[in-house]
């Protein structure tokens, strides 16, 4: 049976985080608030948990799951390198709504879907999410909704769509901003915007110079 915890209540927040950490370590799914929309997450290194996440969303392996981290050190351990501009972008916009696509560290044994040797990384600017990630380590996290439906901006909306497929719902209240993160590909010589989002392109250009957009 799913459990939901109101994170505005200090006691429930503490209990919810303990329960959520236990669920993630057991290969179960957790819904968590972020600085954009609610996410559904699983341990990034448990393939069965990632598969369960994709099934809960009704999503195929052709749309691999991004990874959220609680520290920059964790992000660096997952990639071959942040490239020419990655560290400057991290310094400017993390934690925050910027997702960076990098070449994955080839020594990792995980399965996030058909990633083609890349990983999409982000550190969210949300206390509950960061507290959870610092305990669990990197989590595969996608928006908490069924594929094709509107992203959830409250825990209740997430629960309506995902139901008992999720073990723990961390209810951090309504999202302050439902604009998704900007996705920037750093695997090419010129950084490329894959999705326009909360970080405007002109702010990114101020750091990287030339910027490609689709």
PDB file of C-alpha atoms in Angstrom, residues 5-214:
ATOM      1  CA  UNK A   5       3.817  12.123   3.881  1.00  0.00           C
ATOM      2  CA  UNK A   6       3.193  15.862   4.220  1.00  0.00           C
ATOM      3  CA  UNK A   7       6.649  17.407   4.148  1.00  0.00           C
ATOM      4  CA  UNK A   8       5.421  20.710   5.596  1.00  0.00           C
ATOM      5  CA  UNK A   9       5.037  18.844   8.891  1.00  0.00           C
ATOM      6  CA  UNK A  10       8.579  18.360  10.316  1.00  0.00           C
ATOM      7  CA  UNK A  11       7.704  15.027  11.918  1.00  0.00           C
ATOM      8  CA  UNK A  12       6.082  13.656   8.786  1.00  0.00           C
ATOM      9  CA  UNK A  13       8.929  14.973   6.625  1.00  0.00           C
ATOM     10  CA  UNK A  14      11.516  13.121   8.701  1.00  0.00           C
ATOM     11  CA  UNK A  15       9.455   9.918   8.721  1.00  0.00           C
ATOM     12  CA  UNK A  16       8.722  10.248   5.028  1.00  0.00           C
ATOM     13  CA  UNK A  17      12.371  10.647   4.123  1.00  0.00           C
ATOM     14  CA  UNK A  18      13.329   7.587   6.171  1.00  0.00           C
ATOM     15  CA  UNK A  19      10.569   5.578   4.506  1.00  0.00           C
ATOM     16  CA  UNK A  20      11.474   6.883   1.047  1.00  0.00           C
ATOM     17  CA  UNK A  21      15.167   6.037   1.459  1.00  0.00           C
ATOM     18  CA  UNK A  22      14.223   2.522   2.545  1.00  0.00           C
ATOM     19  CA  UNK A  23      11.876   2.146  -0.437  1.00  0.00           C
ATOM     20  CA  UNK A  24      14.513   3.277  -2.934  1.00  0.00           C
ATOM     21  CA  UNK A  25      17.107   0.926  -1.478  1.00  0.00           C
ATOM     22  CA  UNK A  26      14.544  -1.897  -1.756  1.00  0.00           C
ATOM     23  CA  UNK A  27      14.009  -1.221  -5.457  1.00  0.00           C
ATOM     24  CA  UNK A  28      10.619   0.464  -5.027  1.00  0.00           C
ATOM     25  CA  UNK A  29       9.345   3.699  -6.560  1.00  0.00           C
ATOM     26  CA  UNK A  30       9.049   7.064  -4.830  1.00  0.00           C
ATOM     27  CA  UNK A  31       7.347  10.305  -5.860  1.00  0.00           C
ATOM     28  CA  UNK A  32       9.211  13.440  -4.814  1.00  0.00           C
ATOM     29  CA  UNK A  33       8.780  17.198  -5.237  1.00  0.00           C
ATOM     30  CA  UNK A  34      11.356  19.121  -7.266  1.00  0.00           C
ATOM     31  CA  UNK A  35      11.860  22.743  -8.276  1.00  0.00           C
ATOM     32  CA  UNK A  36       9.985  22.096 -11.539  1.00  0.00           C
ATOM     33  CA  UNK A  37       7.291  19.382 -11.331  1.00  0.00           C
ATOM     34  CA  UNK A  38       6.854  16.248  -9.231  1.00  0.00           C
ATOM     35  CA  UNK A  39       9.068  13.334 -10.192  1.00  0.00           C
ATOM     36  CA  UNK A  40       8.790   9.568  -9.956  1.00  0.00           C
ATOM     37  CA  UNK A  41      12.123   8.087  -8.967  1.00  0.00           C
ATOM     38  CA  UNK A  42      14.007   4.844  -8.465  1.00  0.00           C
ATOM     39  CA  UNK A  43      17.525   3.741  -7.636  1.00  0.00           C
ATOM     40  CA  UNK A  44      19.516   4.444 -10.804  1.00  0.00           C
ATOM     41  CA  UNK A  45      21.604   1.297 -10.301  1.00  0.00           C
ATOM     42  CA  UNK A  46      18.716  -1.166  -9.898  1.00  0.00           C
ATOM     43  CA  UNK A  47      17.581  -2.155 -13.429  1.00  0.00           C
ATOM     44  CA  UNK A  48      14.354  -3.773 -12.217  1.00  0.00           C
ATOM     45  CA  UNK A  49      13.408  -0.554 -10.411  1.00  0.00           C
ATOM     46  CA  UNK A  50      14.077   1.531 -13.537  1.00  0.00           C
ATOM     47  CA  UNK A  51      11.979  -0.917 -15.566  1.00  0.00           C
ATOM     48  CA  UNK A  52       9.169  -0.571 -13.003  1.00  0.00           C
ATOM     49  CA  UNK A  53       9.402   3.221 -13.348  1.00  0.00           C
ATOM     50  CA  UNK A  54       9.034   3.022 -17.124  1.00  0.00           C
ATOM     51  CA  UNK A  55       6.093   0.625 -16.753  1.00  0.00           C
ATOM     52  CA  UNK A  56       4.386   2.879 -14.202  1.00  0.00           C
ATOM     53  CA  UNK A  57       4.583   5.752 -16.681  1.00  0.00           C
ATOM     54  CA  UNK A  58       3.686   3.637 -19.705  1.00  0.00           C
ATOM     55  CA  UNK A  59       6.932   4.746 -21.314  1.00  0.00           C
ATOM     56  CA  UNK A  60       9.316   2.837 -23.572  1.00  0.00           C
ATOM     57  CA  UNK A  61      13.052   2.287 -23.327  1.00  0.00           C
ATOM     58  CA  UNK A  62      13.516   4.610 -26.312  1.00  0.00           C
ATOM     59  CA  UNK A  63      12.972   7.523 -23.878  1.00  0.00           C
ATOM     60  CA  UNK A  64      15.698   6.919 -21.260  1.00  0.00           C
ATOM     61  CA  UNK A  65      15.290   8.251 -17.745  1.00  0.00           C
ATOM     62  CA  UNK A  66      17.257  11.299 -16.545  1.00  0.00           C
ATOM     63  CA  UNK A  67      19.261  11.091 -13.328  1.00  0.00           C
ATOM     64  CA  UNK A  68      19.027  13.459 -10.365  1.00  0.00           C
ATOM     65  CA  UNK A  69      21.974  13.928  -8.016  1.00  0.00           C
ATOM     66  CA  UNK A  70      22.361  15.516  -4.614  1.00  0.00           C
ATOM     67  CA  UNK A  71      25.957  16.693  -5.046  1.00  0.00           C
ATOM     68  CA  UNK A  72      28.281  17.786  -7.847  1.00  0.00           C
ATOM     69  CA  UNK A  73      30.705  15.055  -6.763  1.00  0.00           C
ATOM     70  CA  UNK A  74      28.023  12.447  -7.482  1.00  0.00           C
ATOM     71  CA  UNK A  75      27.487  13.929 -10.935  1.00  0.00           C
ATOM     72  CA  UNK A  76      31.199  13.853 -11.746  1.00  0.00           C
ATOM     73  CA  UNK A  77      31.374  10.164 -10.823  1.00  0.00           C
ATOM     74  CA  UNK A  78      28.712   9.339 -13.419  1.00  0.00           C
ATOM     75  CA  UNK A  79      30.309  10.937 -16.482  1.00  0.00           C
ATOM     76  CA  UNK A  80      33.525  10.800 -18.476  1.00  0.00           C
ATOM     77  CA  UNK A  81      33.768  14.542 -17.923  1.00  0.00           C
ATOM     78  CA  UNK A  82      31.707  17.708 -17.932  1.00  0.00           C
ATOM     79  CA  UNK A  83      33.514  19.015 -20.994  1.00  0.00           C
ATOM     80  CA  UNK A  84      34.701  22.523 -21.752  1.00  0.00           C
ATOM     81  CA  UNK A  85      31.711  24.348 -20.321  1.00  0.00           C
ATOM     82  CA  UNK A  86      30.128  21.884 -17.912  1.00  0.00           C
ATOM     83  CA  UNK A  87      31.743  23.051 -14.684  1.00  0.00           C
ATOM     84  CA  UNK A  88      30.969  26.707 -15.426  1.00  0.00           C
ATOM     85  CA  UNK A  89      27.338  25.812 -16.120  1.00  0.00           C
ATOM     86  CA  UNK A  90      27.139  23.768 -12.912  1.00  0.00           C
ATOM     87  CA  UNK A  91      28.598  26.680 -10.944  1.00  0.00           C
ATOM     88  CA  UNK A  92      26.058  29.069 -12.464  1.00  0.00           C
ATOM     89  CA  UNK A  93      22.858  27.040 -12.481  1.00  0.00           C
ATOM     90  CA  UNK A  94      23.075  24.095 -10.045  1.00  0.00           C
ATOM     91  CA  UNK A  95      21.137  23.327  -8.046  1.00  0.00           C
ATOM     92  CA  UNK A  96      18.448  24.444 -10.433  1.00  0.00           C
ATOM     93  CA  UNK A  97      16.429  23.687 -13.580  1.00  0.00           C
ATOM     94  CA  UNK A  98      19.262  22.892 -16.001  1.00  0.00           C
ATOM     95  CA  UNK A  99      19.719  19.314 -17.265  1.00  0.00           C
ATOM     96  CA  UNK A 100      23.113  18.512 -18.770  1.00  0.00           C
ATOM     97  CA  UNK A 101      23.541  15.632 -21.223  1.00  0.00           C
ATOM     98  CA  UNK A 102      27.067  14.167 -20.963  1.00  0.00           C
ATOM     99  CA  UNK A 103      28.965  11.066 -22.003  1.00  0.00           C
ATOM    100  CA  UNK A 104      28.401   8.422 -19.363  1.00  0.00           C
ATOM    101  CA  UNK A 105      31.209   6.843 -17.363  1.00  0.00           C
ATOM    102  CA  UNK A 106      31.638   3.551 -19.229  1.00  0.00           C
ATOM    103  CA  UNK A 107      32.566   1.645 -16.096  1.00  0.00           C
ATOM    104  CA  UNK A 108      29.044   2.025 -14.680  1.00  0.00           C
ATOM    105  CA  UNK A 109      26.720  -0.970 -14.662  1.00  0.00           C
ATOM    106  CA  UNK A 110      23.220   0.403 -14.976  1.00  0.00           C
ATOM    107  CA  UNK A 111      20.375   0.389 -17.496  1.00  0.00           C
ATOM    108  CA  UNK A 112      18.380   3.585 -17.942  1.00  0.00           C
ATOM    109  CA  UNK A 113      17.044   2.708 -21.377  1.00  0.00           C
ATOM    110  CA  UNK A 114      18.476   3.374 -24.829  1.00  0.00           C
ATOM    111  CA  UNK A 115      20.867   6.151 -23.777  1.00  0.00           C
ATOM    112  CA  UNK A 116      23.398   5.759 -26.631  1.00  0.00           C
ATOM    113  CA  UNK A 117      26.226   6.209 -24.160  1.00  0.00           C
ATOM    114  CA  UNK A 118      24.937   9.408 -22.565  1.00  0.00           C
ATOM    115  CA  UNK A 119      23.229  10.442 -19.352  1.00  0.00           C
ATOM    116  CA  UNK A 120      21.034  13.459 -18.586  1.00  0.00           C
ATOM    117  CA  UNK A 121      21.970  14.899 -15.177  1.00  0.00           C
ATOM    118  CA  UNK A 122      20.410  17.509 -12.924  1.00  0.00           C
ATOM    119  CA  UNK A 123      20.632  18.709  -9.315  1.00  0.00           C
ATOM    120  CA  UNK A 124      17.204  20.062  -8.273  1.00  0.00           C
ATOM    121  CA  UNK A 125      16.806  23.188  -6.173  1.00  0.00           C
ATOM    122  CA  UNK A 126      14.433  21.645  -3.641  1.00  0.00           C
ATOM    123  CA  UNK A 127      15.208  20.786  -0.019  1.00  0.00           C
ATOM    124  CA  UNK A 128      13.191  17.569   0.134  1.00  0.00           C
ATOM    125  CA  UNK A 129      14.643  16.251  -3.119  1.00  0.00           C
ATOM    126  CA  UNK A 130      18.206  17.096  -2.078  1.00  0.00           C
ATOM    127  CA  UNK A 131      17.778  15.516   1.359  1.00  0.00           C
ATOM    128  CA  UNK A 132      16.540  12.321  -0.291  1.00  0.00           C
ATOM    129  CA  UNK A 133      19.267  12.247  -2.961  1.00  0.00           C
ATOM    130  CA  UNK A 134      22.053  12.781  -0.449  1.00  0.00           C
ATOM    131  CA  UNK A 135      20.899   9.612   1.326  1.00  0.00           C
ATOM    132  CA  UNK A 136      20.077   7.413  -1.672  1.00  0.00           C
ATOM    133  CA  UNK A 137      22.702   8.525  -4.142  1.00  0.00           C
ATOM    134  CA  UNK A 138      21.793   9.103  -7.820  1.00  0.00           C
ATOM    135  CA  UNK A 139      18.188   8.372  -8.710  1.00  0.00           C
ATOM    136  CA  UNK A 140      16.564   7.793 -12.076  1.00  0.00           C
ATOM    137  CA  UNK A 141      13.748  10.349 -12.056  1.00  0.00           C
ATOM    138  CA  UNK A 142      11.110  11.233 -14.636  1.00  0.00           C
ATOM    139  CA  UNK A 143       8.059  13.475 -14.381  1.00  0.00           C
ATOM    140  CA  UNK A 144       5.370  11.908 -12.177  1.00  0.00           C
ATOM    141  CA  UNK A 145       2.678  11.283 -14.748  1.00  0.00           C
ATOM    142  CA  UNK A 146       1.491   8.688 -17.200  1.00  0.00           C
ATOM    143  CA  UNK A 147       3.107   9.104 -20.595  1.00  0.00           C
ATOM    144  CA  UNK A 148       1.174  11.664 -22.631  1.00  0.00           C
ATOM    145  CA  UNK A 149      -0.616  13.166 -19.606  1.00  0.00           C
ATOM    146  CA  UNK A 150       0.140  16.513 -18.014  1.00  0.00           C
ATOM    147  CA  UNK A 151       3.021  16.479 -15.481  1.00  0.00           C
ATOM    148  CA  UNK A 152       1.874  16.456 -11.857  1.00  0.00           C
ATOM    149  CA  UNK A 153       2.346  19.705  -9.931  1.00  0.00           C
ATOM    150  CA  UNK A 154       0.993  18.235  -6.673  1.00  0.00           C
ATOM    151  CA  UNK A 155       1.479  14.904  -4.935  1.00  0.00           C
ATOM    152  CA  UNK A 156      -2.267  14.263  -5.220  1.00  0.00           C
ATOM    153  CA  UNK A 157      -2.127  14.620  -9.004  1.00  0.00           C
ATOM    154  CA  UNK A 158       0.789  12.212  -9.125  1.00  0.00           C
ATOM    155  CA  UNK A 159      -1.090   9.703  -6.978  1.00  0.00           C
ATOM    156  CA  UNK A 160      -4.174   9.934  -9.214  1.00  0.00           C
ATOM    157  CA  UNK A 161      -2.071   8.905 -12.206  1.00  0.00           C
ATOM    158  CA  UNK A 162       0.408   6.465 -10.665  1.00  0.00           C
ATOM    159  CA  UNK A 163      -1.559   4.959  -7.764  1.00  0.00           C
ATOM    160  CA  UNK A 164      -0.209   1.854  -6.055  1.00  0.00           C
ATOM    161  CA  UNK A 165       2.753   1.526  -8.407  1.00  0.00           C
ATOM    162  CA  UNK A 166       4.534   4.002  -6.101  1.00  0.00           C
ATOM    163  CA  UNK A 167       5.519   2.985  -2.562  1.00  0.00           C
ATOM    164  CA  UNK A 168       6.032   6.445  -1.033  1.00  0.00           C
ATOM    165  CA  UNK A 169       4.668   9.880  -1.967  1.00  0.00           C
ATOM    166  CA  UNK A 170       6.573  12.827  -0.497  1.00  0.00           C
ATOM    167  CA  UNK A 171       4.084  15.701  -0.499  1.00  0.00           C
ATOM    168  CA  UNK A 172       5.923  19.011  -0.614  1.00  0.00           C
ATOM    169  CA  UNK A 173       2.877  21.065  -1.556  1.00  0.00           C
ATOM    170  CA  UNK A 174       2.118  22.566  -4.976  1.00  0.00           C
ATOM    171  CA  UNK A 175       5.087  23.215  -7.257  1.00  0.00           C
ATOM    172  CA  UNK A 176       6.139  26.842  -7.372  1.00  0.00           C
ATOM    173  CA  UNK A 177       6.804  26.667 -11.108  1.00  0.00           C
ATOM    174  CA  UNK A 178       5.714  24.028 -13.594  1.00  0.00           C
ATOM    175  CA  UNK A 179       8.144  25.104 -16.346  1.00  0.00           C
ATOM    176  CA  UNK A 180      10.423  22.111 -17.098  1.00  0.00           C
ATOM    177  CA  UNK A 181      14.189  22.223 -16.917  1.00  0.00           C
ATOM    178  CA  UNK A 182      16.216  23.377 -19.902  1.00  0.00           C
ATOM    179  CA  UNK A 183      18.060  20.415 -21.447  1.00  0.00           C
ATOM    180  CA  UNK A 184      21.525  21.137 -22.841  1.00  0.00           C
ATOM    181  CA  UNK A 185      23.597  18.601 -24.779  1.00  0.00           C
ATOM    182  CA  UNK A 186      27.312  18.840 -23.950  1.00  0.00           C
ATOM    183  CA  UNK A 187      28.375  15.809 -26.008  1.00  0.00           C
ATOM    184  CA  UNK A 188      29.016  17.838 -29.172  1.00  0.00           C
ATOM    185  CA  UNK A 189      31.634  20.509 -29.897  1.00  0.00           C
ATOM    186  CA  UNK A 190      28.989  23.225 -29.692  1.00  0.00           C
ATOM    187  CA  UNK A 191      26.492  22.944 -26.802  1.00  0.00           C
ATOM    188  CA  UNK A 192      22.991  22.328 -28.126  1.00  0.00           C
ATOM    189  CA  UNK A 193      19.650  23.132 -26.508  1.00  0.00           C
ATOM    190  CA  UNK A 194      17.500  19.998 -26.731  1.00  0.00           C
ATOM    191  CA  UNK A 195      14.565  21.497 -24.817  1.00  0.00           C
ATOM    192  CA  UNK A 196      13.761  25.100 -24.003  1.00  0.00           C
ATOM    193  CA  UNK A 197      12.904  25.478 -20.346  1.00  0.00           C
ATOM    194  CA  UNK A 198      13.331  27.461 -17.168  1.00  0.00           C
ATOM    195  CA  UNK A 199      16.892  28.643 -17.901  1.00  0.00           C
ATOM    196  CA  UNK A 200      16.740  31.040 -20.891  1.00  0.00           C
ATOM    197  CA  UNK A 201      19.109  30.451 -23.791  1.00  0.00           C
ATOM    198  CA  UNK A 202      20.634  33.918 -23.468  1.00  0.00           C
ATOM    199  CA  UNK A 203      21.819  33.139 -19.931  1.00  0.00           C
ATOM    200  CA  UNK A 204      23.483  29.962 -21.193  1.00  0.00           C
ATOM    201  CA  UNK A 205      25.036  31.839 -24.137  1.00  0.00           C
ATOM    202  CA  UNK A 206      26.610  34.257 -21.678  1.00  0.00           C
ATOM    203  CA  UNK A 207      28.680  31.330 -20.403  1.00  0.00           C
ATOM    204  CA  UNK A 208      29.285  29.135 -23.447  1.00  0.00           C
ATOM    205  CA  UNK A 209      29.339  31.738 -26.229  1.00  0.00           C
ATOM    206  CA  UNK A 210      27.868  30.096 -29.303  1.00  0.00           C
ATOM    207  CA  UNK A 211      24.823  27.900 -28.733  1.00  0.00           C
ATOM    208  CA  UNK A 212      23.076  25.576 -31.159  1.00  0.00           C
ATOM    209  CA  UNK A 213      19.298  25.194 -31.029  1.00  0.00           C
ATOM    210  CA  UNK A 214      16.992  22.784 -32.881  1.00  0.00           C
TER     211      UNK A 214
END
